[in-house]
Short mmCIF file of C-alpha atoms in Angstrom, two decimals:
data_model
loop_
_atom_site.label_atom_id
_atom_site.label_comp_id
_atom_site.label_asym_id
_atom_site.label_seq_id
_atom_site.Cartn_x
_atom_site.Cartn_y
_atom_site.Cartn_z
CA MET T 1 117.90 124.70 88.18
CA THR T 2 118.15 127.02 91.15
CA GLU T 3 118.47 130.02 88.80
CA LEU T 4 115.30 128.94 87.06
CA ILE T 5 113.03 128.45 90.05
CA GLY T 6 114.93 130.00 92.95
CA TYR T 7 116.78 128.41 95.85
CA ASN T 8 113.80 128.12 98.17
CA THR T 9 111.61 126.44 95.60
CA ALA T 10 114.37 124.05 94.61
CA LEU T 11 114.76 123.14 98.26
CA ALA T 12 111.04 122.61 98.70
CA LEU T 13 110.94 120.59 95.49
CA VAL T 14 113.55 118.14 96.75
CA GLY T 15 111.63 117.72 100.01
CA ALA T 16 108.34 117.24 98.16
CA LEU T 17 109.74 114.67 95.75
CA LEU T 18 111.20 112.57 98.56
CA PHE T 19 108.17 112.97 100.80
CA GLY T 20 105.77 112.22 97.94
CA PHE T 21 107.67 109.04 97.09
CA SER T 22 107.70 107.78 100.64
CA SER T 23 104.08 108.69 101.40
CA GLY T 24 102.95 106.88 98.25
CA HIS T 25 105.09 103.88 99.14
CA VAL T 26 103.71 103.62 102.68
CA GLY T 27 100.27 104.68 101.49
CA ALA T 28 99.89 101.59 99.29
CA PHE T 29 99.96 99.43 102.42
CA VAL T 30 97.74 101.80 104.42
CA TYR T 31 95.25 101.72 101.54
CA LEU T 32 95.25 97.92 101.27
CA ARG T 33 94.83 97.68 105.04
CA LYS T 34 91.82 100.00 104.65
CA ALA T 35 93.29 102.26 107.32
CA SER T 36 92.84 105.58 105.51
CA LEU T 37 90.25 106.83 107.98
CA LEU T 38 92.51 106.04 110.91
CA SER T 39 95.29 108.02 109.23
CA ASP T 40 92.94 110.96 108.77
CA SER T 41 92.05 111.02 112.44
CA LEU T 42 95.76 110.81 113.27
CA ALA T 43 96.36 113.87 111.11
CA HIS T 44 93.56 115.91 112.65
CA ALA T 45 94.63 114.88 116.14
CA THR T 46 97.99 116.57 115.59
CA LEU T 47 96.52 120.10 115.84
CA PRO T 48 96.31 120.58 119.63
CA GLY T 49 99.86 119.27 120.08
CA LEU T 50 101.11 121.45 117.27
CA ILE T 51 99.79 124.57 118.96
CA ILE T 52 100.94 123.54 122.42
CA GLY T 53 104.35 122.93 120.87
CA PHE T 54 104.20 126.41 119.40
CA LEU T 55 103.28 127.93 122.79
CA VAL T 56 106.10 126.03 124.49
CA SER T 57 108.67 127.14 121.96
CA THR T 58 107.45 130.74 122.20
CA PHE T 59 107.43 130.63 125.99
CA PHE T 60 111.02 129.46 126.08
CA GLY T 61 111.92 132.11 123.55
CA MET T 62 113.04 129.70 120.87
CA GLU T 63 113.10 130.76 117.28
CA GLU T 64 109.59 130.93 115.91
CA LYS T 65 110.64 128.61 113.13
CA ASN T 66 111.67 125.90 115.51
CA SER T 67 109.67 123.19 113.83
CA TRP T 68 111.15 120.38 115.96
CA VAL T 69 109.13 121.34 118.99
CA LEU T 70 105.98 121.78 116.95
CA LEU T 71 106.33 118.41 115.21
CA LEU T 72 107.13 116.70 118.51
CA GLY T 73 103.95 118.18 119.98
CA ALA T 74 102.00 117.08 116.90
CA GLY T 75 103.33 113.54 117.22
CA ILE T 76 102.51 113.25 120.92
CA SER T 77 99.05 114.64 120.29
CA ALA T 78 98.37 112.15 117.47
CA LEU T 79 99.61 109.25 119.60
CA PHE T 80 97.27 110.39 122.37
CA GLY T 81 94.46 110.37 119.80
CA VAL T 82 95.24 106.75 118.92
CA VAL T 83 95.23 105.82 122.60
CA VAL T 84 91.80 107.43 123.01
CA ILE T 85 90.48 105.53 119.96
CA GLN T 86 91.77 102.26 121.43
CA TRP T 87 90.28 103.13 124.81
CA ILE T 88 86.87 103.92 123.32
CA MET T 89 86.89 100.65 121.41
CA THR T 90 87.88 98.41 124.29
CA ARG T 91 85.87 100.13 127.02
CA THR T 92 82.64 100.92 125.21
CA LYS T 93 80.31 99.29 122.73
CA LEU T 94 81.01 101.99 120.16
CA GLY T 95 82.40 100.90 116.82
CA PHE T 96 85.69 101.76 115.16
CA ASP T 97 84.14 104.38 112.86
CA THR T 98 82.46 106.17 115.77
CA ALA T 99 85.66 106.18 117.80
CA ILE T 100 87.59 107.59 114.84
CA ALA T 101 84.99 110.26 114.08
CA ALA T 102 84.80 111.33 117.72
CA VAL T 103 88.56 111.65 118.15
CA LEU T 104 89.04 113.35 114.77
CA SER T 105 86.45 116.05 115.41
CA VAL T 106 87.10 116.60 119.10
CA PHE T 107 90.88 116.88 118.75
CA PHE T 108 90.55 119.14 115.74
CA GLY T 109 87.95 121.27 117.52
CA LEU T 110 90.22 121.57 120.54
CA GLY T 111 93.04 122.58 118.24
CA ILE T 112 90.93 125.27 116.58
CA VAL T 113 89.96 126.69 120.00
CA LEU T 114 93.64 126.82 120.99
CA LEU T 115 94.56 128.36 117.66
CA THR T 116 91.91 131.07 118.03
CA GLY T 117 93.18 131.77 121.54
CA VAL T 118 96.74 132.07 120.32
CA GLN T 119 95.73 134.42 117.53
CA SER T 120 93.63 136.65 119.77
CA VAL T 121 96.46 137.24 122.23
CA SER T 122 98.78 137.48 119.25
CA VAL T 123 101.91 135.86 120.59
CA GLY T 124 104.74 135.42 118.18
CA GLN T 125 104.18 134.86 114.51
CA GLN T 126 101.07 132.75 114.41
CA ALA T 127 101.03 133.08 110.65
CA GLY T 128 103.51 130.19 110.68
CA LEU T 129 100.94 127.96 112.35
CA GLU T 130 98.48 128.15 109.49
CA ASP T 131 101.17 126.70 107.23
CA TYR T 132 100.81 123.44 109.10
CA ILE T 133 97.07 123.32 108.54
CA LEU T 134 96.91 123.97 104.80
CA GLY T 135 100.53 123.39 103.84
CA SER T 136 103.01 125.94 102.64
CA VAL T 137 106.44 125.51 101.19
CA SER T 138 107.36 129.17 101.00
CA GLY T 139 109.30 129.36 104.21
CA MET T 140 111.05 126.00 104.15
CA LEU T 141 114.61 125.97 105.41
CA PHE T 142 117.43 123.65 104.51
CA GLN T 143 117.14 121.90 107.86
CA ASP T 144 113.41 121.28 107.30
CA VAL T 145 114.06 119.68 103.93
CA PHE T 146 116.97 117.66 105.25
CA PHE T 147 114.80 116.31 108.05
CA ILE T 148 111.80 115.55 105.79
CA GLY T 149 114.04 113.92 103.19
CA LEU T 150 115.94 111.79 105.66
CA VAL T 151 112.81 110.52 107.42
CA SER T 152 111.15 109.83 104.05
CA ILE T 153 114.09 107.69 103.00
CA ILE T 154 113.97 105.80 106.30
CA CYS T 155 110.23 105.14 105.90
CA SER T 156 110.70 103.84 102.36
CA ALA T 157 113.59 101.66 103.49
CA ALA T 158 111.34 100.21 106.19
CA VAL T 159 108.73 99.38 103.55
CA VAL T 160 111.38 97.64 101.42
CA VAL T 161 112.64 95.58 104.35
CA TYR T 162 109.19 94.68 105.68
CA ARG T 163 107.36 94.27 102.36
CA ARG T 164 106.79 90.52 102.85
CA PRO T 165 105.52 90.65 106.46
CA LEU T 166 103.32 93.68 105.68
CA THR T 167 101.87 91.94 102.62
CA ALA T 168 101.15 88.76 104.57
CA PHE T 169 99.72 90.73 107.49
CA ILE T 170 97.27 92.61 105.29
CA PHE T 171 96.24 89.66 103.09
CA ASP T 172 96.04 86.92 105.71
CA PRO T 173 97.12 88.05 109.20
CA VAL T 174 96.96 84.61 110.79
CA SER T 175 99.27 83.05 108.22
CA GLY T 176 101.57 86.04 108.63
CA GLU T 177 101.69 85.40 112.35
CA MET T 178 102.38 81.71 111.74
CA ALA T 179 105.33 82.75 109.53
CA GLY T 180 106.76 84.64 112.50
CA TYR T 181 105.28 88.13 112.18
CA ALA T 182 102.89 88.78 115.06
CA GLN T 183 99.82 90.74 114.07
CA HIS T 184 100.17 93.37 116.79
CA ARG T 185 103.76 94.06 115.73
CA MET T 186 102.83 94.49 112.07
CA SER T 187 99.84 96.63 112.98
CA PHE T 188 102.12 98.80 115.11
CA LEU T 189 104.69 99.10 112.34
CA LEU T 190 102.11 100.20 109.78
CA SER T 191 100.52 102.70 112.19
CA LEU T 192 103.94 104.08 113.09
CA LEU T 193 104.84 104.57 109.42
CA ALA T 194 101.50 106.30 108.79
CA LEU T 195 102.07 108.53 111.83
CA VAL T 196 105.60 109.50 110.80
CA ILE T 197 104.50 110.25 107.23
CA THR T 198 101.66 112.38 108.60
CA ILE T 199 104.00 114.38 110.86
CA ILE T 200 106.65 115.10 108.24
CA GLY T 201 103.93 115.93 105.71
CA LEU T 202 102.34 118.63 107.89
CA LYS T 203 104.53 121.40 106.49
CA ILE T 204 104.20 120.46 102.82
CA VAL T 205 100.57 119.34 102.62
CA GLY T 206 99.02 120.50 105.88
CA LEU T 207 97.15 118.41 108.40
CA ILE T 208 93.72 118.64 106.79
CA LEU T 209 94.87 117.12 103.51
CA VAL T 210 97.85 114.97 104.44
CA VAL T 211 95.69 111.82 104.45
CA ALA T 212 95.32 112.28 100.70
CA MET T 213 99.05 111.57 100.29
CA LEU T 214 98.51 108.17 101.87
CA THR T 215 95.37 107.40 99.90
CA ILE T 216 95.01 108.92 96.42
CA PRO T 217 98.33 107.79 94.85
CA ALA T 218 97.67 104.29 96.19
CA ALA T 219 94.14 104.23 94.81
CA THR T 220 95.47 105.44 91.45
CA ALA T 221 98.25 102.86 91.40
CA ARG T 222 95.78 100.11 92.28
CA LEU T 223 93.97 100.75 89.00
CA TRP T 224 97.08 100.09 86.95
CA THR T 225 98.72 97.19 88.77
CA THR T 226 97.98 93.64 89.85
CA GLY T 227 100.63 93.06 92.52
CA VAL T 228 101.44 94.64 95.86
CA TRP T 229 105.04 95.51 95.09
CA SER T 230 104.38 97.07 91.67
CA MET T 231 101.43 98.91 93.19
CA SER T 232 103.52 100.40 95.98
CA LEU T 233 106.24 101.56 93.57
CA LEU T 234 103.76 103.13 91.18
CA SER T 235 101.99 104.75 94.12
CA ALA T 236 105.34 106.17 95.23
CA PHE T 237 105.92 107.52 91.73
CA PHE T 238 102.48 109.16 91.61
CA GLY T 239 102.99 110.66 95.06
CA SER T 240 106.37 112.03 94.13
CA ALA T 241 105.30 113.45 90.77
CA SER T 242 102.17 115.08 92.22
CA ALA T 243 103.97 116.59 95.20
CA GLY T 244 106.76 117.91 92.97
CA THR T 245 104.35 119.44 90.43
CA GLY T 246 102.24 120.90 93.22
CA VAL T 247 105.20 122.57 94.87
CA ILE T 248 106.27 124.21 91.60
CA ILE T 249 102.76 125.50 90.89
CA SER T 250 102.46 126.74 94.44
CA ALA T 251 105.78 128.54 94.06
CA LEU T 252 104.63 130.23 90.86
CA PHE T 253 101.38 131.35 92.50
CA PRO T 254 102.36 131.96 96.13
CA SER T 255 98.81 132.60 97.28
CA LEU T 256 97.88 128.97 96.51
CA PRO T 257 98.50 126.63 99.46
CA SER T 258 100.73 123.76 98.34
CA GLY T 259 98.66 121.05 100.02
CA ALA T 260 95.51 121.90 98.10
CA VAL T 261 97.35 122.13 94.80
CA ILE T 262 99.02 118.74 95.34
CA VAL T 263 95.70 117.11 96.20
CA ILE T 264 94.01 118.55 93.11
CA ILE T 265 96.83 117.25 90.90
CA MET T 266 96.60 113.81 92.49
CA PHE T 267 92.86 113.81 91.99
CA ILE T 268 93.24 114.69 88.31
CA ALA T 269 95.63 111.73 87.92
CA LEU T 270 93.12 109.48 89.68
CA GLY T 271 90.24 110.69 87.52
CA LEU T 272 92.21 110.18 84.31
CA SER T 273 93.27 106.73 85.49
CA ILE T 274 89.69 105.71 86.19
CA VAL T 275 88.61 106.85 82.73
CA VAL T 276 91.53 105.27 80.88
CA THR T 277 91.53 101.95 82.72
CA ASN T 278 87.77 101.67 82.22
CA LEU T 279 88.13 102.35 78.52
CA ARG T 280 90.87 99.76 78.24
CA GLY T 281 88.79 97.33 80.27
CA SER T 282 91.83 96.61 82.39
CA ASN T 283 90.26 97.73 85.62
CA VAL T 284 91.16 94.89 87.97
CA MET O 1 101.71 56.07 112.76
CA SER O 2 102.97 56.36 116.27
CA ALA O 3 102.62 59.41 118.49
CA ASP O 4 99.64 61.70 118.67
CA ALA O 5 99.93 64.80 116.51
CA ILE O 6 97.98 66.88 119.00
CA SER O 7 96.94 66.15 122.53
CA VAL O 8 94.70 68.49 124.47
CA THR O 9 94.03 68.20 128.19
CA GLU O 10 91.32 70.00 130.18
CA LEU O 11 91.47 72.97 127.87
CA THR O 12 89.29 76.00 128.66
CA VAL O 13 89.49 79.06 126.42
CA ASP O 14 87.75 82.42 126.80
CA TYR O 15 87.08 84.43 123.72
CA ASP O 16 85.71 87.98 123.78
CA GLY O 17 85.04 87.60 127.48
CA VAL O 18 82.93 84.45 127.28
CA THR O 19 83.95 80.84 127.76
CA ALA O 20 84.06 79.47 124.23
CA ILE O 21 85.28 75.97 125.02
CA LYS O 22 85.36 74.29 128.40
CA ASP O 23 87.26 71.31 129.81
CA VAL O 24 88.12 69.94 126.41
CA ASP O 25 90.10 66.69 126.17
CA PHE O 26 91.05 64.93 122.97
CA ALA O 27 93.91 63.57 120.93
CA VAL O 28 94.55 63.75 117.19
CA ARG O 29 96.32 60.76 115.67
CA ALA O 30 99.31 61.47 113.47
CA GLU O 31 99.01 60.90 109.73
CA LYS O 32 95.22 60.87 109.79
CA LEU O 33 92.49 63.09 108.43
CA THR O 34 90.53 64.42 111.40
CA ALA O 35 87.30 66.42 111.28
CA ILE O 36 86.18 68.90 113.93
CA VAL O 37 82.40 68.88 113.80
CA GLY O 38 79.80 70.75 115.82
CA PRO O 39 76.94 73.27 115.60
CA ASN O 40 77.43 76.99 115.01
CA GLY O 41 78.89 78.68 118.07
CA ALA O 42 80.34 75.40 119.32
CA GLY O 43 83.79 76.98 119.59
CA LYS O 44 85.35 75.33 116.54
CA SER O 45 87.18 78.42 115.34
CA THR O 46 88.28 79.23 118.88
CA LEU O 47 89.68 75.72 119.20
CA ILE O 48 91.62 76.16 115.94
CA LYS O 49 93.02 79.49 117.14
CA ALA O 50 94.09 77.87 120.38
CA LEU O 51 95.73 74.99 118.50
CA LEU O 52 97.66 77.56 116.45
CA GLY O 53 98.81 79.22 119.67
CA LEU O 54 97.21 82.52 118.69
CA ILE O 55 95.04 83.09 121.74
CA PRO O 56 95.71 82.62 125.44
CA THR O 57 94.16 79.64 127.16
CA ARG O 58 92.63 79.86 130.64
CA THR O 59 93.39 76.38 131.85
CA GLY O 60 94.67 73.12 130.46
CA SER O 61 97.37 72.31 127.97
CA ILE O 62 97.92 71.72 124.27
CA SER O 63 100.80 69.78 122.86
CA CYS O 64 101.72 69.39 119.20
CA PHE O 65 104.08 66.43 118.76
CA GLY O 66 105.17 66.98 122.33
CA THR O 67 105.79 70.73 122.23
CA LEU O 68 103.78 73.89 122.79
CA PRO O 69 101.91 75.18 119.72
CA LYS O 70 103.90 78.44 119.71
CA GLN O 71 107.20 76.58 119.56
CA TYR O 72 105.86 74.20 116.95
CA ARG O 73 104.53 76.97 114.71
CA LYS O 74 107.04 76.52 111.91
CA ASN O 75 105.67 73.01 111.45
CA ILE O 76 102.01 74.01 111.32
CA SER O 77 100.35 75.37 108.25
CA TYR O 78 96.96 77.01 108.44
CA VAL O 79 94.33 77.36 105.74
CA PRO O 80 91.80 80.07 106.67
CA GLN O 81 88.15 80.22 105.73
CA ARG O 82 87.80 81.67 102.27
CA ALA O 83 85.28 84.21 103.55
CA GLN O 84 87.90 85.76 105.82
CA ILE O 85 90.09 86.75 102.88
CA ASP O 86 89.79 89.88 100.75
CA TRP O 87 89.96 88.36 97.27
CA GLU O 88 90.25 91.80 95.68
CA PHE O 89 93.76 91.99 97.09
CA PRO O 90 96.26 92.72 94.30
CA ALA O 91 97.92 89.34 93.89
CA ASN O 92 97.97 86.54 91.38
CA VAL O 93 97.96 82.81 92.08
CA PHE O 94 101.76 82.61 92.02
CA ASP O 95 102.06 85.45 94.57
CA VAL O 96 99.73 83.76 97.05
CA VAL O 97 101.50 80.41 96.88
CA ALA O 98 104.85 82.20 97.26
CA MET O 99 103.57 83.65 100.55
CA GLY O 100 103.92 80.13 101.91
CA LEU O 101 107.68 80.66 101.69
CA TYR O 102 107.73 83.97 103.61
CA GLY O 103 108.54 82.28 106.91
CA GLU O 104 111.48 80.52 105.32
CA LEU O 105 112.66 83.53 103.29
CA GLY O 106 112.70 85.97 106.17
CA LEU O 107 112.91 89.68 105.48
CA LEU O 108 115.58 90.05 102.85
CA ARG O 109 116.56 86.71 101.32
CA ARG O 110 116.17 86.79 97.57
CA PHE O 111 113.35 84.85 95.97
CA SER O 112 115.47 82.55 93.78
CA SER O 113 114.63 80.43 90.78
CA ALA O 114 114.65 77.38 93.08
CA HIS O 115 111.86 79.01 95.07
CA LYS O 116 110.04 79.70 91.84
CA ASP O 117 110.28 76.03 90.89
CA ARG O 118 108.83 75.05 94.25
CA VAL O 119 105.85 77.34 93.70
CA HIS O 120 105.21 75.77 90.31
CA SER O 121 105.56 72.29 91.68
CA ALA O 122 103.04 73.05 94.46
CA LEU O 123 100.67 74.42 91.84
CA MET O 124 101.04 71.18 89.86
CA ASP O 125 100.13 69.24 92.99
CA VAL O 126 96.77 71.01 93.14
CA ASP O 127 96.31 71.01 89.37
CA MET O 128 96.48 74.81 89.11
CA ALA O 129 99.73 75.19 87.15
CA ASP O 130 97.97 76.88 84.24
CA PHE O 131 96.57 79.56 86.54
CA ALA O 132 99.86 80.93 87.95
CA ALA O 133 99.39 84.38 86.41
CA ARG O 134 95.65 84.61 87.11
CA GLN O 135 94.44 87.32 89.52
CA ILE O 136 92.95 85.76 92.64
CA SER O 137 89.79 87.86 92.21
CA GLN O 138 89.07 85.88 89.03
CA LEU O 139 89.12 82.41 90.62
CA SER O 140 86.16 80.25 91.55
CA GLY O 141 85.73 79.25 95.18
CA GLY O 142 87.18 75.82 94.57
CA GLN O 143 90.18 77.27 92.76
CA GLN O 144 90.79 79.73 95.60
CA GLN O 145 90.79 76.84 98.05
CA ARG O 146 93.24 74.87 95.89
CA VAL O 147 95.58 77.89 95.78
CA PHE O 148 95.54 77.98 99.57
CA LEU O 149 96.27 74.26 99.64
CA ALA O 150 99.26 74.83 97.36
CA ARG O 151 100.45 77.56 99.75
CA SER O 152 100.11 75.06 102.55
CA ILE O 153 101.90 72.25 100.66
CA ILE O 154 104.89 74.48 99.89
CA GLN O 155 105.45 75.04 103.61
CA ASP O 156 105.96 71.30 103.99
CA ALA O 157 104.50 71.49 107.50
CA GLU O 158 103.88 68.36 109.54
CA LEU O 159 100.48 69.52 110.72
CA ILE O 160 97.86 71.14 108.49
CA LEU O 161 94.88 72.91 110.06
CA LEU O 162 92.01 73.92 107.80
CA ASP O 163 88.99 76.05 108.68
CA GLU O 164 86.06 74.76 106.60
CA PRO O 165 87.96 73.80 103.45
CA PHE O 166 84.72 72.71 101.75
CA GLY O 167 82.67 75.80 102.59
CA GLY O 168 80.79 77.13 99.57
CA ILE O 169 82.53 75.22 96.80
CA ASP O 170 81.19 72.99 94.02
CA ALA O 171 81.16 69.18 94.16
CA LYS O 172 83.94 68.74 91.62
CA SER O 173 86.35 71.01 93.49
CA GLU O 174 85.39 69.26 96.71
CA ALA O 175 86.47 65.92 95.20
CA VAL O 176 89.77 67.42 94.02
CA ILE O 177 90.45 68.89 97.46
CA VAL O 178 89.72 65.59 99.18
CA ASP O 179 92.22 63.91 96.85
CA ILE O 180 94.85 66.53 97.67
CA LEU O 181 94.31 66.07 101.41
CA ARG O 182 94.54 62.29 101.06
CA SER O 183 97.80 62.51 99.15
CA GLN O 184 99.16 64.85 101.82
CA LYS O 185 98.22 62.23 104.38
CA GLN O 186 100.09 59.62 102.33
CA ASN O 187 103.10 61.94 102.53
CA GLY O 188 102.98 61.66 106.30
CA LYS O 189 101.10 64.86 107.12
CA SER O 190 98.57 65.08 109.93
CA ILE O 191 95.48 67.01 108.89
CA VAL O 192 92.71 68.57 110.97
CA ALA O 193 89.76 70.31 109.33
CA VAL O 194 86.71 72.09 110.65
CA HIS O 195 83.86 70.47 108.75
CA HIS O 196 80.17 71.26 108.40
CA ASP O 197 78.61 68.63 106.17
CA LEU O 198 77.76 65.62 108.30
CA SER O 199 76.80 63.58 105.23
CA THR O 200 80.41 63.47 103.98
CA VAL O 201 82.19 62.81 107.28
CA LYS O 202 82.36 59.04 106.75
CA ASP O 203 83.67 59.35 103.21
CA TYR O 204 86.33 61.97 103.82
CA PHE O 205 87.72 61.51 107.31
CA ASP O 206 89.44 58.87 109.41
CA ASP O 207 88.80 60.44 112.78
CA ILE O 208 86.35 62.92 114.23
CA ILE O 209 86.08 65.32 117.15
CA LEU O 210 82.50 66.19 118.08
CA LEU O 211 82.48 69.59 119.74
CA ASN O 212 79.85 71.71 121.38
CA LYS O 213 81.67 73.90 123.91
CA THR O 214 83.03 70.65 125.23
CA VAL O 215 84.05 67.50 123.42
CA THR O 216 81.17 65.02 123.36
CA ALA O 217 83.22 62.32 121.66
CA PHE O 218 86.39 61.80 119.66
CA GLY O 219 88.07 58.92 117.87
CA PRO O 220 87.82 56.91 114.64
CA VAL O 221 84.76 57.89 112.61
CA ASN O 222 83.49 54.28 112.48
CA ASP O 223 83.40 54.02 116.27
CA VAL O 224 82.42 57.51 117.31
CA PHE O 225 80.22 59.00 114.59
CA THR O 226 77.04 57.43 115.94
CA LYS O 227 73.49 58.64 116.13
CA SER O 228 73.60 59.06 119.89
CA ASN O 229 76.86 61.06 119.81
CA ILE O 230 75.50 63.33 117.09
CA GLU O 231 72.35 63.85 119.15
CA LYS O 232 74.45 64.70 122.16
CA THR O 233 76.41 67.27 120.15
CA TYR O 234 73.66 68.91 118.15
CA GLY O 235 70.59 68.40 120.29
CA VAL O 236 67.80 66.03 119.26
CA SER O 237 65.55 68.52 117.50
CA ASN O 238 68.03 69.10 114.66
CA LEU O 239 68.71 65.49 114.00
CA ASP O 240 66.48 64.67 111.04
CA PHE O 241 67.89 67.60 109.17
CA LEU O 242 71.48 66.80 110.00
CA THR O 243 72.07 63.08 109.93
CA GLY O 244 72.01 62.36 106.21
CA ARG O 245 74.10 59.26 105.69
CA GLY O 246 75.49 59.52 109.23
#
C-alpha cells in the first residue's frame, strides 16, 4: 500500500479514515440536536487562538510544526467563543442565532487580522498556518496521525457508551433528566465532543469547512435510516469513506486542499442519496 | 389509599425572572386521578417542573411520598406535551417505549429479550402492539400520546405526571387514554395531569387543583369544582365560554 501511494499519503489516509468515522459518529447527534450552527461558530472561533498559539511557539523557538501548541490555542479560543455566546444570550435580549453569528464573524475577523499581521512581518513559516484554514494533509507527521487517530477513537467510544443518554437528551430532555442524565451534563458532553472533533479536524479539513464533517454525513445517513443508532453508524461510514477518498484525491493533485475535496465528495453522496431515496419513496 | 402522594407547602417558584406561582399549598391523594386546571399563564407547567424537581424553588417545600422530588425521581414518570417533541426524530414506536427503560438499563447493560418482552407488553396495554415498527412521524396525535403512555407504564413508576395528555387529539383516542389512566390508577398509581377542557373534568378526574399563580381551591372534584371556584380561578368574564357541564 505504501509503495502505491507513498508513506505520507498512507499516514494521512489512516488519520482521515479514523477522523471521518468519529466525526460522522458524533455528527449524527450534533445534527439531531440541531447544533450544526453552534459547531460552525466553534470552528471559526478557533482562528485567533490558532495564530496566538503559532506566535507563542515561534517566540519560544519551538519547532514550527509543533501542532500541540497551535491546537491548544485553537481549543482555548473556541471555548472562549462559547463563553461569549452564553454571555450574550443570558445578558442581552439577543437570540441564539444572533449570538452565534456575532461570535463566528468577529472571532474569524480577528483571526484574519492576526494572520495578516503575522504574514506581513513574516515570522517563521506561516505557510503552515493556512493548512489549518483550508486543510492540508501533505505535511502530516506520524505523531499528528497518532494523535488524531487516538482522539477519534476516544470520541467514538464516548458515543458508544453514552448513546442512550444522548438519544434521550435530544429526543425528550426532561425524561432523560428523570432517568438520571441531567440536561446540562448531556449538553456539555455533546458540545465537548463537537469541540474536540473540530480541533482534531483542523489539519485535515480546515476550520472553514470542518463543520461539514459534523453535518453532511449525518444528513446523508438520515435519509437512509430510521433509527438513531443505525443513523450514527452509517454517518460514521460516510464520513470515513469521504475523508479517505478526499485525502487520496488531494494527494494525487497536491494543489487541491483536502478539506474542499472531502466536502465536495460528501456533497455528491448527499445529492445522490436525496435523488435515490426520493425515487424509491423511502424518504422518511 | 392512605398517605398523600404529593404535598406542597407555601411553594413559590420563579421562572425566567418572574414569580410564576406564589404561596401554593395543596395535597394530591395517592391512587387518584388529579387534574391541574387553570388559565394560560397560570403557572401549570412551572408547577409540573417544580414537582419533577427540575427547577429551583424560592420558598416552600414539596414532598413526594415523604421525600424530596429529586430523591424520588426514579419513581416518577413524566409524559411531556406532544408539541414539545420533535416527531421527525429517527425512532419507531418500539424505540420510544424502550427509552422508558434507559434509567434502569444505565449506560452499558444489554437490552435483553426480557426487556423486549416488557416493551411489547406495555404496547399491548395501550393497544399499540401492531405499531411497534412504525416510525413515530407516521402516528396520529392520539397514537403518539399512547406511545408515551406505554413508555410511562414500562417505568412502573408510582407517580405519573402528564402535561396536557388530551391536547389536540381526537375523541376516540381521548376515551382510550382515559381508560389507560384509569387502569393505571387501579394498579395503584397516583396520576396528576395538566388539563384544559373544563367540560370533561367531572367525567375523567377524581380530584382537582385550581391554579392561577396561586391555588384557588383543591380537593375532590364533586366538592371543589364549583361555579364560584371556577370564577375565582378564571375571572368572571370568561365564564360562559368555559363552564360547559361544569
